XYZ file of C-alpha atoms in Angstrom:
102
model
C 175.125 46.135 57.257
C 175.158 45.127 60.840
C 171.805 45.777 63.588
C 172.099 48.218 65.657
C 172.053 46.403 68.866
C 172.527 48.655 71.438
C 169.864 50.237 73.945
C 169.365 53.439 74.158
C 167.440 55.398 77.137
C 164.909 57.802 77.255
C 163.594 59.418 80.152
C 165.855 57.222 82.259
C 163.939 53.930 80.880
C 165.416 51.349 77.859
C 164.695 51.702 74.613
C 165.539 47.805 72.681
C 165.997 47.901 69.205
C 163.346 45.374 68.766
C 161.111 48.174 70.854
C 162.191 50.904 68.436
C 161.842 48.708 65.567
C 158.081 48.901 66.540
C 157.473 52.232 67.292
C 159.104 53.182 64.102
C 156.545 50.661 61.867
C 153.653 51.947 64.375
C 154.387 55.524 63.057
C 154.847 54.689 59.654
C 151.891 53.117 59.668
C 150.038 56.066 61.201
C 151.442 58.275 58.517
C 150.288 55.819 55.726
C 146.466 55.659 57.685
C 146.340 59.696 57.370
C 147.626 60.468 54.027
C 145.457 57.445 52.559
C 142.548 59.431 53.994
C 144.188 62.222 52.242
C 144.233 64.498 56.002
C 146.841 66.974 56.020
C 149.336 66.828 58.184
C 148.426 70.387 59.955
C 144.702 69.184 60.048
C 145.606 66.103 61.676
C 147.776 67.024 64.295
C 144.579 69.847 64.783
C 142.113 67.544 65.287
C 144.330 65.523 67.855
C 145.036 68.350 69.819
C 148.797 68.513 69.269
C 151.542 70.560 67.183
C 152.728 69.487 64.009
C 156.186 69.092 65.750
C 154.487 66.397 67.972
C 152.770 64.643 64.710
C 155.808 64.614 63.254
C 157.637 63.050 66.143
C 155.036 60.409 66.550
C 154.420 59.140 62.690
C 158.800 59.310 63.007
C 158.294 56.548 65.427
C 159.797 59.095 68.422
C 159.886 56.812 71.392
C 159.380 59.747 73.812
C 155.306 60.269 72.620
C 152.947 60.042 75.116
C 149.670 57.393 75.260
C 147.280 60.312 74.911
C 148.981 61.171 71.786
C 148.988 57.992 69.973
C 145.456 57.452 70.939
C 144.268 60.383 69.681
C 145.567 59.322 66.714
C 144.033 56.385 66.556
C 140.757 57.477 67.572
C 141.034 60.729 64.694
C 141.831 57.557 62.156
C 138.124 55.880 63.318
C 140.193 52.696 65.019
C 140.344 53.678 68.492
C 139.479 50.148 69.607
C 142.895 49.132 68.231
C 144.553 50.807 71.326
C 141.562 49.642 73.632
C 142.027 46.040 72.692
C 145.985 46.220 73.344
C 146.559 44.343 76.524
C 142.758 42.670 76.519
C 143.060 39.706 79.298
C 140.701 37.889 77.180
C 143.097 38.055 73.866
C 146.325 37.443 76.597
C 146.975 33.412 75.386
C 149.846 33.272 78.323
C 147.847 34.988 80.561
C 145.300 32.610 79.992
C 147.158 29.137 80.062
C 148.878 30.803 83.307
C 145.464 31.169 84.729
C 144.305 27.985 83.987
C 147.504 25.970 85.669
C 147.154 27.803 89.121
């Protein structure tokens, strides 16, 4: 079966496969996170402050989700720091090295 290769768009911006690819783990993973703390769906997407419709769309790896959503997530799930520590300048190697040439 061949990749799907092409980009798609949403909200005017590209969405690349690899980026899907990631989103769609990200949510599966968040799905996995909940029902291992055995949290029902409808109780999750309560204490996050959102519909079911937007849990759903987020633990389906919807591209469209906002930040606020998946961090509530996270921070619901006890790991908010995983979301915190993203982009931290101190964990960016390039960044770093980049630094350290100029």
């Amino acid at each position: 079966m061949k990749k799907d290769t092409s980009v798609r768009t949403t909200k005017g911006s590209p969405v690349y496969p690899q980026v899907a690819q990631t989103l769609l783990k990200l949510g599966r993973d968040i799905s996995l996170a909940r029902r291992r703390r055995h949290i029902a769906a409808e109780d999750f997407a309560g204490q996050m402050g959102v519909s079911r419709m937007t849990l759903h769309r987020l633990e389906n790896g919807d591209h469209g989700i906002s930040l606020n959503t998946l961090t509530m997530a996270m921070f619901v799930l006890g790991n908010i720091n995983a979301v915190s520590d993203l982009a931290d300048p101190a964990k960016d190697d390039i960044g770093v090295m980049i630094t350290r040439q100029e």
